[in-house]
mmCIF file of C-alpha atoms in Angstrom:
data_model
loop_
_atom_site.group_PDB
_atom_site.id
_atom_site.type_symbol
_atom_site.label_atom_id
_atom_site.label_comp_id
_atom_site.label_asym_id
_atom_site.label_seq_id
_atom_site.Cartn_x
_atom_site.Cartn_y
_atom_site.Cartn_z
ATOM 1 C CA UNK A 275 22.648 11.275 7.168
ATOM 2 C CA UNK A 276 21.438 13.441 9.910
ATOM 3 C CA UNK A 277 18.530 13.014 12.364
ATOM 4 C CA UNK A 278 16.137 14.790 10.551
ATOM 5 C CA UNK A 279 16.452 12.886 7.701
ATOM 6 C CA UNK A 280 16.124 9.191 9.077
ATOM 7 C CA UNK A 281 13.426 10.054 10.702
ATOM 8 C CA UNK A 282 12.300 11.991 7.694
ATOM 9 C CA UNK A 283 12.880 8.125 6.003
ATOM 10 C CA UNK A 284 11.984 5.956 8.818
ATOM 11 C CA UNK A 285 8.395 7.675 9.576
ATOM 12 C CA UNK A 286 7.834 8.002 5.817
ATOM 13 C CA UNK A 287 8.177 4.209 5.563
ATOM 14 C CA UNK A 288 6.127 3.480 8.398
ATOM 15 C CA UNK A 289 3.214 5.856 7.439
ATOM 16 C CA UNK A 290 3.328 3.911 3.837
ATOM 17 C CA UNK A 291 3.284 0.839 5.210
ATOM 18 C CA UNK A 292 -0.447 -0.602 5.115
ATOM 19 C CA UNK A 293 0.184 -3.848 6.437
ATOM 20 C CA UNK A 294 -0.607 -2.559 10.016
ATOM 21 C CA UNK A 295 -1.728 1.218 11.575
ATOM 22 C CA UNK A 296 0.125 0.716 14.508
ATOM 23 C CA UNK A 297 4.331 0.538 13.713
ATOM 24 C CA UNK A 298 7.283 0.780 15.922
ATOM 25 C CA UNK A 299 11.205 2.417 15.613
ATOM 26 C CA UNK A 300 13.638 3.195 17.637
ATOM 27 C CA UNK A 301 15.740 6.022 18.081
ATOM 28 C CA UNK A 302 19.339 5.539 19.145
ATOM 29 C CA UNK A 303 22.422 7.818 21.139
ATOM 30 C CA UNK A 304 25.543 6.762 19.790
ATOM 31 C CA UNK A 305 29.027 8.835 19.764
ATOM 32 C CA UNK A 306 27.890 9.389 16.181
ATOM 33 C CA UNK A 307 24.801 10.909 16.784
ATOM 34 C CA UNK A 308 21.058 10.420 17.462
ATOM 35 C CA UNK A 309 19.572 7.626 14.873
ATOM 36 C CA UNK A 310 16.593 6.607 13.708
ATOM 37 C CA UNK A 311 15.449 2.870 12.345
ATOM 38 C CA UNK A 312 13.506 0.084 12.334
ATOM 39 C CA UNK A 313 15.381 -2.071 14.441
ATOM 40 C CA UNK A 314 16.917 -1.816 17.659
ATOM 41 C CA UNK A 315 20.634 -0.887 17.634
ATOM 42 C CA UNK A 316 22.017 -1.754 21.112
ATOM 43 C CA UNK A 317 19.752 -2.195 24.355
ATOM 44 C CA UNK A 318 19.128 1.041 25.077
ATOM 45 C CA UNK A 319 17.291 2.039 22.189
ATOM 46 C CA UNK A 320 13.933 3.849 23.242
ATOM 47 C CA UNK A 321 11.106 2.505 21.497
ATOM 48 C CA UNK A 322 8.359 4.637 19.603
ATOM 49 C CA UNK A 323 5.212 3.182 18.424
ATOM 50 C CA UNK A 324 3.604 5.587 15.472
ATOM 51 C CA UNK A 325 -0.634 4.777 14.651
ATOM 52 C CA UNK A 326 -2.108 5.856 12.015
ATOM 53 C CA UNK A 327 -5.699 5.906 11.013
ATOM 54 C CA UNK A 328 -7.017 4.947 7.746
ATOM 55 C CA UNK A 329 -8.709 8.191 6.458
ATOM 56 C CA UNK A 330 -10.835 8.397 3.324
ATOM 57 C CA UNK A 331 -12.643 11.262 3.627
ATOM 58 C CA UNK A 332 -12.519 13.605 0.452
ATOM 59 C CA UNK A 333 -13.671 17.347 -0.221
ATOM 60 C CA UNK A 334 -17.303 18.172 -1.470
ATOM 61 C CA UNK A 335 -18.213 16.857 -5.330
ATOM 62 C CA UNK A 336 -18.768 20.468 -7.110
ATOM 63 C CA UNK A 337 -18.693 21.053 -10.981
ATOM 64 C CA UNK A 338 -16.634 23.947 -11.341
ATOM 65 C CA UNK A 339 -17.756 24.368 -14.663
ATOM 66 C CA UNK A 340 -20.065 27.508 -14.902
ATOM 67 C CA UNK A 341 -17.678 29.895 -12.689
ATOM 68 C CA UNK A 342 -14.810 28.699 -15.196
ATOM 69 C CA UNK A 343 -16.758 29.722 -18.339
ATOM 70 C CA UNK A 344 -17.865 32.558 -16.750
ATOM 71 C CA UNK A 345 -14.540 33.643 -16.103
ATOM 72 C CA UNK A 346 -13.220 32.726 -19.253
ATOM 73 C CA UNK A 347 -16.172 35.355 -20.620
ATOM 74 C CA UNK A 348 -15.335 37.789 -18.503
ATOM 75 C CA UNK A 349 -11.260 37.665 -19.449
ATOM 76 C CA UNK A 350 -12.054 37.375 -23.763
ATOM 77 C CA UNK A 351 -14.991 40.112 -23.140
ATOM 78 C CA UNK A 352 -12.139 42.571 -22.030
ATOM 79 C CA UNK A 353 -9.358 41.982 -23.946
ATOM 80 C CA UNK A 354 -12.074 42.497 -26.932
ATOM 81 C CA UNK A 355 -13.184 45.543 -24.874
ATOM 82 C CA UNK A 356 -8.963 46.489 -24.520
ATOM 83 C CA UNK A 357 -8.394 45.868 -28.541
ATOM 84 C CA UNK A 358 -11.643 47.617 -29.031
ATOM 85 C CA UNK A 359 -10.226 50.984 -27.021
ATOM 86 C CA UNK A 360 -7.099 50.857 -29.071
ATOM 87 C CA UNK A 361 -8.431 50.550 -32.528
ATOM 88 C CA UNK A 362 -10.357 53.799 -31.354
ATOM 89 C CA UNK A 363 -6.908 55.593 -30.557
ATOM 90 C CA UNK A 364 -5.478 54.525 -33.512
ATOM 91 C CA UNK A 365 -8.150 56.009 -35.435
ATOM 92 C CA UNK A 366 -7.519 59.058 -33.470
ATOM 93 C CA UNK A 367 -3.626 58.806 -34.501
ATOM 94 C CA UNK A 368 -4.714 57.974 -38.396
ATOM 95 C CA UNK A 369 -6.329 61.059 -38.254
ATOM 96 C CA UNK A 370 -4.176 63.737 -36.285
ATOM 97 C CA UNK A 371 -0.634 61.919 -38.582
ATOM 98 C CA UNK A 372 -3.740 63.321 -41.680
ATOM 99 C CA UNK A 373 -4.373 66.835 -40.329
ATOM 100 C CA UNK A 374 -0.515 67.272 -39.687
ATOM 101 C CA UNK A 375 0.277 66.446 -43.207
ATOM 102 C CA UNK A 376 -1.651 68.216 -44.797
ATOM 103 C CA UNK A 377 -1.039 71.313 -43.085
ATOM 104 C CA UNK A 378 2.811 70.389 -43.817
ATOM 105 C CA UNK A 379 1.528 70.481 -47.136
ATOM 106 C CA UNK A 380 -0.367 73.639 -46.874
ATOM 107 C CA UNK A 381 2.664 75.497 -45.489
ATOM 108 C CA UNK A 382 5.117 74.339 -48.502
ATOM 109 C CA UNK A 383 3.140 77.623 -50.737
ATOM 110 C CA UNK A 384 3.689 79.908 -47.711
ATOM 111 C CA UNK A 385 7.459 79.646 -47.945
ATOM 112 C CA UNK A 386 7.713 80.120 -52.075
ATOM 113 C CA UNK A 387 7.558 83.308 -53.247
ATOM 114 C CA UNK A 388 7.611 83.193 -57.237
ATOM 115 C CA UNK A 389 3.933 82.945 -58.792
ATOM 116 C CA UNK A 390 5.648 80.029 -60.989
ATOM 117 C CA UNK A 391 6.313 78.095 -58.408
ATOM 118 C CA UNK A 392 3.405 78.405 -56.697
ATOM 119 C CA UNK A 393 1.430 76.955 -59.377
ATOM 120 C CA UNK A 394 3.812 74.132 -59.851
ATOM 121 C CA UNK A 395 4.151 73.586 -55.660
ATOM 122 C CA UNK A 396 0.177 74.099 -55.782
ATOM 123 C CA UNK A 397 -0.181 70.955 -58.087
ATOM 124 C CA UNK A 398 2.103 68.887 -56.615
ATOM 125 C CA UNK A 399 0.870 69.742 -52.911
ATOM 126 C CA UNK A 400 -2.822 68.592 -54.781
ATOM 127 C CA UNK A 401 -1.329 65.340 -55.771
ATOM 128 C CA UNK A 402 -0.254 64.958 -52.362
ATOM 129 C CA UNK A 403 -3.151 65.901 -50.787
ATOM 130 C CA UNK A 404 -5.046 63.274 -52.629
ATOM 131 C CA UNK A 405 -2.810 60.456 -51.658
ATOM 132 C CA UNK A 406 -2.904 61.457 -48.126
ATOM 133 C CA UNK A 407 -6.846 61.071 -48.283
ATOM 134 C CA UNK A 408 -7.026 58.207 -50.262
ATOM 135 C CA UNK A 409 -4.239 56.018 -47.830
ATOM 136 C CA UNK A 410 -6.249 57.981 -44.514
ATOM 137 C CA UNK A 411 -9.676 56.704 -46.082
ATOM 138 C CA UNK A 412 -8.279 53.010 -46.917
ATOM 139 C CA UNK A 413 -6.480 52.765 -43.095
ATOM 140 C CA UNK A 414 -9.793 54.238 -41.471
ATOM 141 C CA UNK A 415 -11.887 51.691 -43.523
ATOM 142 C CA UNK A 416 -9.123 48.980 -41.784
ATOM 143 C CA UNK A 417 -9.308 50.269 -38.862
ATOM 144 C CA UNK A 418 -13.277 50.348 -38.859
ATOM 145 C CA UNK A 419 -14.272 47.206 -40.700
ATOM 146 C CA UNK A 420 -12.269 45.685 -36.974
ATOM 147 C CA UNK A 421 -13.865 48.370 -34.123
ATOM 148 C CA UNK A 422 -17.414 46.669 -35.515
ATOM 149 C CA UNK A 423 -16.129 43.129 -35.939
ATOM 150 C CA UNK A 424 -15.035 43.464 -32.270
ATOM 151 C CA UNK A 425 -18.480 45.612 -30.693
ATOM 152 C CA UNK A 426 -20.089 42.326 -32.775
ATOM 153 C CA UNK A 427 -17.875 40.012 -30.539
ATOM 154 C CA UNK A 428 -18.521 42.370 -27.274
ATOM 155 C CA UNK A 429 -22.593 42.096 -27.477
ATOM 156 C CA UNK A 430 -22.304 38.070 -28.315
ATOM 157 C CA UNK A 431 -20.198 37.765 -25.027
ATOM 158 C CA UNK A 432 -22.769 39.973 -22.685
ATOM 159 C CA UNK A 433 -25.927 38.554 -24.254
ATOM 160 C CA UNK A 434 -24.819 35.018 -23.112
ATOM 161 C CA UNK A 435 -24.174 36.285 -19.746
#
């Protein structure tokens, strides 16, 4: 082992001793090396006394308790606030993906030129039409039904600030 580490070993074991504060070691040149230990090796080991004092002093007694919940408030108020911001975008999305459709829709009669088929595109674009409402309505009404579920959640979490 190397020097730090007896005396890494040897001071350990002498600060974790409780038998005494006051311990001794003694540190040893050899042709190996410096050593550390508990006993002498040969006569000229030089001897080290190591005190220690018996401390029991601990930090201040403070419930933590308030600045925790607080904080736990704070971090659920704006992920509810973050959730909240994107169910408004995806409103936004629901209804731009709506508008685009339809005027995809709209366009189909532009580019037919028989009367015919104009009245049979017309009915089918009408059929469409209504099934683009009625899925926009049912995801808005989703979409909604959550962004007041969640302002619900938001005012709970500031009143009890």
């Amino acid at each position: 082992m190397t020097k730090p580490t007896y005396l890494f070993i040897v001071l350990g074991t002498l600060l974790l001793s409780t038998h005494s504060n006051a311990t001794t070691y003694y540190k040893c040149v050899t042709e190996k090396g410096t050593t550390f230990s508990q006993f002498p090796c040969d006569n000229q080991a030089t001897a080290y006394k190591v005190t220690t004092a018996n401390v029991t002093e601990s930090g201040p007694d403070v419930d933590y308790s308030k600045q925790l919940n607080a904080l736990e408030r704070e971090q659920l108020l704006k992920g509810l606030e973050a959730e909240l911001r994107s169910n408004n975008h995806k409103l936004a999305i629901l209804d731009r993906n709506k508008q685009r459709n339809e005027y995809k829709q709209k366009e189909r009669l532009n580019h037919i030129l028989a009367d015919d088929d104009k009245k049979r595109i017309a009915k089918d674009i009408t059929k469409k039409l209504k099934l683009i409402n009625k899925e926009y309505k049912k995801e808005v009404s989703t979409v909604t039904k959550r962004i007041k579920k969640l302002k619900k959640k938001i005012e709970r979490y500031k009143k009890s600030n």
